[in-house]
Every structure is written in structure tokens, then in C-alpha cells.
Amino acid sequence: MTDTANNKALKKQRYIKKTERAQRELLPELEAARLQIDAIDERIAELFCDRQKLSAKIAGIKKAAGLQTLDLVREEEVMKKAERRCGVCGRELFKTIMELSKREQAKYK
């Protein structure tokens, strides 16, 4: 084997050892963080379902009152509040949530 080949093999072995050590040390932390995300995802899903039910209820109330389903002022307020809390990502998230809410409300026109 040439010196270059030996150096490459040695570097590869060091990389593998370093990676294995990092995995042993960091995998428990990674798994714990993923479990926390899973728990948060469950709460988000539950809250989203609750929100969609309320959206349907609001659509019924608006229909009974003769109001339009779409309320752009309210929609903008909700998205601005989300942006203040979470930045642009929060606004984008709530933009999507509002679109899904409008779909839900459209069922009651």
C-alpha cells in the first residue's frame, strides 16, 4: 500500500471511530428530542382538530346570521399574531391553517 492509500485508510478509520463515538453519545439525546417532538405533534394534531370543529361551528353561526364566511380582517389579525409569536414561519403556518379552516367552513355554505 502506498503512503497515500495508508493515509486515506487511516483517515477513514478515524472518521468511523469519531462517528461511532458521536452516535453513542448523541443518540440518546437525539431520541429524547424526537420523543418530545412526537408529544408536541400529538398536541398540535389534537388542537388542530378542535380548531376545525370550532371553524365549522363558526360557519354555522355566520350562516344563521346571514354573514359572509370569509372575514379578511380577522384572517389578517390571526396571521399577524402568529407572525409576532413565531416570525415568518408562524405566519406561513397560520396561512395554511386558515386555508384549511376556509375549506371546512365552505362545507356549510
Coordinates of N, CA, C and O in Angstrom, one line a residue:
M1 N 0.8 -1.2 0.0 CA 0.0 0.0 0.0 C 0.9 1.2 0.0 O 1.9 1.3 0.7
T2 N 0.5 2.2 -0.7 CA 1.3 3.5 -0.8 C 1.0 4.3 0.4 O 0.0 4.1 1.1
D3 N 1.8 5.3 0.7 CA 1.6 6.2 1.8 C 0.2 6.9 1.6 O -0.5 7.1 2.6
T4 N -0.1 7.3 0.4 CA -1.4 8.0 0.2 C -2.6 7.1 0.5 O -3.5 7.5 1.2
A5 N -2.5 5.8 0.1 CA -3.5 4.9 0.4 C -3.6 4.6 1.9 O -4.7 4.5 2.5
N6 N -2.4 4.5 2.6 CA -2.4 4.3 4.0 C -3.0 5.5 4.7 O -3.8 5.3 5.7
N7 N -2.7 6.7 4.3 CA -3.3 7.9 4.9 C -4.8 8.0 4.7 O -5.6 8.3 5.6
K8 N -5.3 7.6 3.5 CA -6.7 7.5 3.3 C -7.4 6.5 4.2 O -8.5 6.8 4.8
A9 N -6.8 5.3 4.3 CA -7.3 4.3 5.2 C -7.4 4.7 6.6 O -8.3 4.5 7.4
L10 N -6.3 5.4 7.1 CA -6.2 5.9 8.5 C -7.3 6.9 8.7 O -7.9 6.9 9.8
K11 N -7.4 7.8 7.8 CA -8.4 8.9 7.9 C -9.8 8.3 8.0 O -10.7 8.7 8.8
K12 N -10.1 7.3 7.2 CA -11.4 6.6 7.2 C -11.6 6.0 8.5 O -12.7 6.1 9.1
Q13 N -10.6 5.3 9.1 CA -10.8 4.6 10.4 C -11.1 5.7 11.5 O -11.9 5.4 12.3
R14 N -10.3 6.8 11.4 CA -10.6 7.8 12.4 C -12.0 8.4 12.3 O -12.6 8.7 13.3
Y15 N -12.4 8.6 11.1 CA -13.8 9.1 10.8 C -14.8 8.1 11.4 O -15.8 8.6 12.0
I16 N -14.6 6.9 11.1 CA -15.6 5.9 11.6 C -15.6 5.8 13.1 O -16.7 5.8 13.7
K17 N -14.4 5.9 13.8 CA -14.4 5.9 15.2 C -15.1 7.1 15.8 O -15.8 7.1 16.7
K18 N -14.8 8.3 15.2 CA -15.4 9.5 15.6 C -16.9 9.5 15.4 O -17.6 9.9 16.3
T19 N -17.3 9.0 14.3 CA -18.8 8.9 14.1 C -19.4 7.9 15.0 O -20.5 8.2 15.6
E20 N -18.8 6.8 15.3 CA -19.4 5.8 16.2 C -19.5 6.4 17.6 O -20.5 6.3 18.3
R21 N -18.4 7.1 18.0 CA -18.4 7.7 19.4 C -19.5 8.8 19.5 O -20.3 8.9 20.4
A22 N -19.6 9.6 18.4 CA -20.6 10.7 18.4 C -22.0 10.1 18.5 O -22.9 10.5 19.2
Q23 N -22.2 9.0 17.7 CA -23.5 8.3 17.7 C -23.9 7.8 19.1 O -25.0 7.9 19.6
R24 N -22.9 7.1 19.7 CA -23.1 6.6 21.1 C -23.5 7.7 22.1 O -24.4 7.5 22.9
E25 N -22.8 8.8 22.0 CA -23.0 9.9 22.9 C -24.2 10.7 22.6 O -24.9 11.2 23.5
L26 N -24.6 10.9 21.3 CA -25.6 11.8 20.9 C -27.0 11.1 20.6 O -28.0 11.7 20.7
L27 N -26.9 9.8 20.3 CA -28.2 9.1 20.0 C -29.2 9.2 21.1 O -30.4 9.4 20.9
P28 N -28.8 9.0 22.4 CA -29.9 9.1 23.5 C -30.5 10.6 23.5 O -31.7 10.7 23.7
E29 N -29.7 11.6 23.3 CA -30.2 12.9 23.3 C -31.1 13.2 22.0 O -32.1 13.8 22.1
L30 N -30.7 12.6 20.9 CA -31.5 12.7 19.7 C -32.8 12.0 19.9 O -33.9 12.6 19.6
E31 N -32.8 10.8 20.5 CA -34.0 10.1 20.7 C -34.9 10.8 21.7 O -36.2 10.9 21.5
A32 N -34.4 11.4 22.7 CA -35.2 12.2 23.7 C -35.8 13.4 23.0 O -37.0 13.7 23.3
A33 N -35.1 14.1 22.2 CA -35.6 15.2 21.5 C -36.7 14.8 20.5 O -37.8 15.5 20.4
R34 N -36.6 13.7 19.9 CA -37.6 13.2 19.0 C -38.9 12.8 19.7 O -40.0 13.0 19.2
L35 N -38.7 12.2 20.9 CA -39.9 11.9 21.7 C -40.6 13.2 22.1 O -41.9 13.2 22.2
Q36 N -39.9 14.2 22.4 CA -40.5 15.5 22.8 C -41.3 16.0 21.6 O -42.4 16.5 21.7
I37 N -40.7 15.9 20.4 CA -41.4 16.4 19.2 C -42.6 15.6 19.0 O -43.7 16.1 18.6
D38 N -42.6 14.3 19.1 CA -43.7 13.4 19.0 C -44.9 13.8 19.9 O -46.0 13.9 19.5
A39 N -44.5 14.2 21.1 CA -45.6 14.6 22.1 C -46.2 15.9 21.7 O -47.4 16.1 21.7
I40 N -45.3 16.8 21.2 CA -45.8 18.1 20.7 C -46.7 17.9 19.5 O -47.8 18.6 19.4
D41 N -46.3 17.1 18.6 CA -47.1 16.8 17.4 C -48.5 16.3 17.8 O -49.5 16.6 17.1
E42 N -48.5 15.4 18.8 CA -49.8 14.9 19.2 C -50.7 16.0 19.7 O -51.9 16.1 19.4
R43 N -50.1 16.9 20.5 CA -50.9 18.1 21.0 C -51.3 19.0 19.9 O -52.5 19.5 19.8
I44 N -50.4 19.2 18.9 CA -50.8 20.1 17.7 C -52.0 19.5 17.0 O -52.9 20.2 16.6
A45 N -51.9 18.2 16.7 CA -53.0 17.5 16.0 C -54.3 17.6 16.7 O -55.3 17.9 16.1
E46 N -54.2 17.4 18.0 CA -55.5 17.5 18.8 C -56.0 18.9 18.8 O -57.2 19.1 18.6
L47 N -55.2 19.9 19.0 CA -55.6 21.3 18.9 C -56.1 21.6 17.5 O -57.1 22.4 17.4
F48 N -55.5 21.1 16.5 CA -56.0 21.4 15.1 C -57.4 20.9 14.9 O -58.2 21.6 14.3
C49 N -57.6 19.6 15.4 CA -58.9 19.1 15.2 C -60.0 19.9 16.0 O -61.1 20.1 15.5
D50 N -59.6 20.3 17.2 CA -60.5 21.2 17.9 C -60.8 22.5 17.2 O -61.9 23.0 17.1
R51 N -59.8 23.0 16.6 CA -59.9 24.3 15.8 C -60.8 24.1 14.6 O -61.7 25.0 14.3
Q52 N -60.7 23.0 13.9 CA -61.5 22.7 12.8 C -63.0 22.6 13.2 O -63.9 23.0 12.5
K53 N -63.2 21.9 14.3 CA -64.6 21.8 14.8 C -65.2 23.2 15.1 O -66.4 23.5 14.8
L54 N -64.4 24.0 15.7 CA -64.9 25.4 16.0 C -65.1 26.2 14.7 O -66.0 27.0 14.6
S55 N -64.3 25.9 13.7 CA -64.4 26.6 12.4 C -65.8 26.2 11.8 O -66.5 27.1 11.3
A56 N -66.1 25.0 11.9 CA -67.4 24.5 11.4 C -68.6 25.2 12.2 O -69.6 25.6 11.6
K57 N -68.4 25.3 13.5 CA -69.4 25.9 14.3 C -69.6 27.4 14.0 O -70.7 27.9 13.8
I58 N -68.5 28.1 13.7 CA -68.5 29.5 13.3 C -69.2 29.6 12.0 O -70.0 30.6 11.8
A59 N -68.9 28.7 11.1 CA -69.6 28.8 9.8 C -71.1 28.7 9.9 O -71.9 29.4 9.3
G60 N -71.6 27.8 10.8 CA -73.0 27.7 11.1 C -73.6 28.9 11.7 O -74.7 29.4 11.3
I61 N -72.9 29.6 12.6 CA -73.3 30.8 13.2 C -73.4 31.9 12.2 O -74.4 32.7 12.1
K62 N -72.4 32.0 11.4 CA -72.4 33.0 10.3 C -73.5 32.8 9.3 O -74.2 33.8 8.9
K63 N -73.7 31.6 9.0 CA -74.8 31.3 8.0 C -76.2 31.7 8.6 O -77.0 32.3 8.0
A64 N -76.4 31.3 9.9 CA -77.6 31.7 10.6 C -77.8 33.2 10.7 O -78.9 33.7 10.6
A65 N -76.7 33.9 10.8 CA -76.8 35.4 11.0 C -76.8 36.1 9.6 O -76.8 37.3 9.6
G66 N -76.6 35.3 8.5 CA -76.6 36.0 7.2 C -75.3 36.6 6.9 O -75.2 37.6 6.1
L67 N -74.2 36.2 7.6 CA -72.9 36.8 7.4 C -72.1 36.0 6.4 O -72.3 34.9 6.2
Q68 N -71.1 36.7 5.7 CA -70.2 36.0 4.8 C -69.3 35.2 5.6 O -68.9 35.5 6.7
T69 N -68.9 34.1 5.1 CA -68.0 33.2 5.7 C -66.6 33.8 5.8 O -65.9 33.8 6.8
L70 N -66.1 34.4 4.7 CA -64.8 35.0 4.6 C -64.7 36.3 5.4 O -65.5 37.2 5.2
D71 N -63.7 36.4 6.3 CA -63.5 37.7 7.0 C -62.0 38.0 6.9 O -61.2 37.5 7.7
L72 N -61.7 38.7 5.9 CA -60.2 39.0 5.6 C -59.6 39.8 6.7 O -58.4 39.6 7.0
V73 N -60.3 40.7 7.4 CA -59.7 41.4 8.5 C -59.3 40.5 9.7 O -58.2 40.5 10.2
R74 N -60.2 39.6 10.0 CA -60.0 38.6 11.1 C -58.8 37.7 10.7 O -57.9 37.4 11.5
E75 N -58.8 37.3 9.4 CA -57.7 36.4 8.9 C -56.4 37.1 9.1 O -55.4 36.5 9.5
E76 N -56.3 38.3 8.7 CA -55.0 39.1 8.8 C -54.6 39.2 10.2 O -53.4 39.1 10.6
E77 N -55.6 39.5 11.1 CA -55.3 39.6 12.6 C -54.6 38.3 13.1 O -53.6 38.4 13.8
V78 N -55.2 37.2 12.7 CA -54.7 35.9 13.2 C -53.3 35.7 12.7 O -52.4 35.2 13.4
M79 N -53.1 36.0 11.4 CA -51.7 35.7 10.8 C -50.7 36.7 11.4 O -49.5 36.3 11.6
K80 N -51.1 37.9 11.7 CA -50.1 38.9 12.3 C -49.7 38.4 13.7 O -48.6 38.5 14.1
K81 N -50.7 38.0 14.4 CA -50.4 37.5 15.8 C -49.5 36.3 15.7 O -48.5 36.2 16.5
A82 N -49.7 35.4 14.8 CA -48.8 34.2 14.7 C -47.4 34.7 14.3 O -46.4 34.1 14.7
E83 N -47.3 35.7 13.4 CA -46.0 36.2 13.0 C -45.3 36.9 14.1 O -44.1 36.7 14.3
R84 N -46.0 37.6 15.0 CA -45.4 38.2 16.2 C -44.8 37.1 17.1 O -43.7 37.3 17.7
R85 N -45.5 36.0 17.2 CA -45.1 34.9 18.1 C -43.9 34.1 17.5 O -43.0 33.8 18.3
C86 N -44.0 33.8 16.2 CA -43.1 32.8 15.7 C -42.4 33.3 14.4 O -41.7 32.5 13.7
G87 N -42.5 34.5 14.0 CA -41.8 35.0 12.8 C -42.6 34.6 11.6 O -43.8 34.2 11.6
V88 N -41.9 34.7 10.5 CA -42.5 34.4 9.2 C -43.0 33.0 9.1 O -44.1 32.7 8.5
C89 N -42.3 32.0 9.7 CA -42.8 30.6 9.7 C -44.2 30.5 10.4 O -45.0 29.8 10.0
G90 N -44.4 31.3 11.5 CA -45.7 31.3 12.2 C -46.8 31.8 11.2 O -47.9 31.3 11.2
R91 N -46.4 32.9 10.5 CA -47.4 33.4 9.6 C -47.8 32.4 8.5 O -48.9 32.2 8.2
E92 N -46.8 31.7 8.0 CA -47.0 30.7 6.9 C -47.8 29.6 7.5 O -48.7 29.1 6.8
L93 N -47.5 29.2 8.7 CA -48.3 28.1 9.3 C -49.7 28.5 9.4 O -50.6 27.7 9.0
F94 N -50.0 29.6 9.9 CA -51.4 30.0 10.1 C -52.1 30.4 8.8 O -53.3 30.3 8.7
K95 N -51.3 30.7 7.8 CA -51.9 30.9 6.4 C -52.5 29.6 6.0 O -53.6 29.5 5.5
T96 N -51.7 28.5 6.2 CA -52.2 27.2 5.8 C -53.3 26.8 6.7 O -54.3 26.2 6.2
I97 N -53.3 27.0 8.0 CA -54.4 26.7 8.9 C -55.6 27.4 8.4 O -56.7 26.8 8.4
M98 N -55.5 28.7 8.1 CA -56.7 29.5 7.7 C -57.3 28.9 6.4 O -58.5 28.9 6.2
E99 N -56.4 28.5 5.5 CA -56.9 27.9 4.2 C -57.7 26.6 4.5 O -58.8 26.4 3.9
L100 N -57.2 25.8 5.4 CA -57.9 24.6 5.8 C -59.2 24.9 6.5 O -60.2 24.2 6.3
S101 N -59.2 26.0 7.3 CA -60.4 26.4 8.0 C -61.5 26.9 7.0 O -62.7 26.6 7.1
K102 N -61.0 27.6 6.0 CA -62.0 28.1 5.0 C -62.6 26.9 4.2 O -63.8 26.9 3.9
R103 N -61.8 25.9 3.9 CA -62.3 24.7 3.3 C -63.4 24.0 4.2 O -64.4 23.6 3.7
E104 N -63.1 24.0 5.5 CA -64.1 23.4 6.4 C -65.4 24.2 6.4 O -66.5 23.7 6.4
Q105 N -65.2 25.6 6.5 CA -66.4 26.4 6.5 C -67.2 26.4 5.2 O -68.4 26.5 5.2
A106 N -66.5 26.1 4.1 CA -67.2 26.1 2.8 C -68.2 24.9 2.7 O -69.2 25.0 2.0
K107 N -68.0 23.9 3.6 CA -69.0 22.8 3.6 C -70.3 23.3 4.1 O -71.3 22.6 3.9
Y108 N -70.4 24.4 4.8 CA -71.6 24.9 5.4 C -72.3 26.0 4.7 O -73.2 26.7 5.3
K109 N -71.9 26.3 3.5 CA -72.5 27.4 2.7 C -73.8 27.0 2.3 O -74.2 25.9 2.0

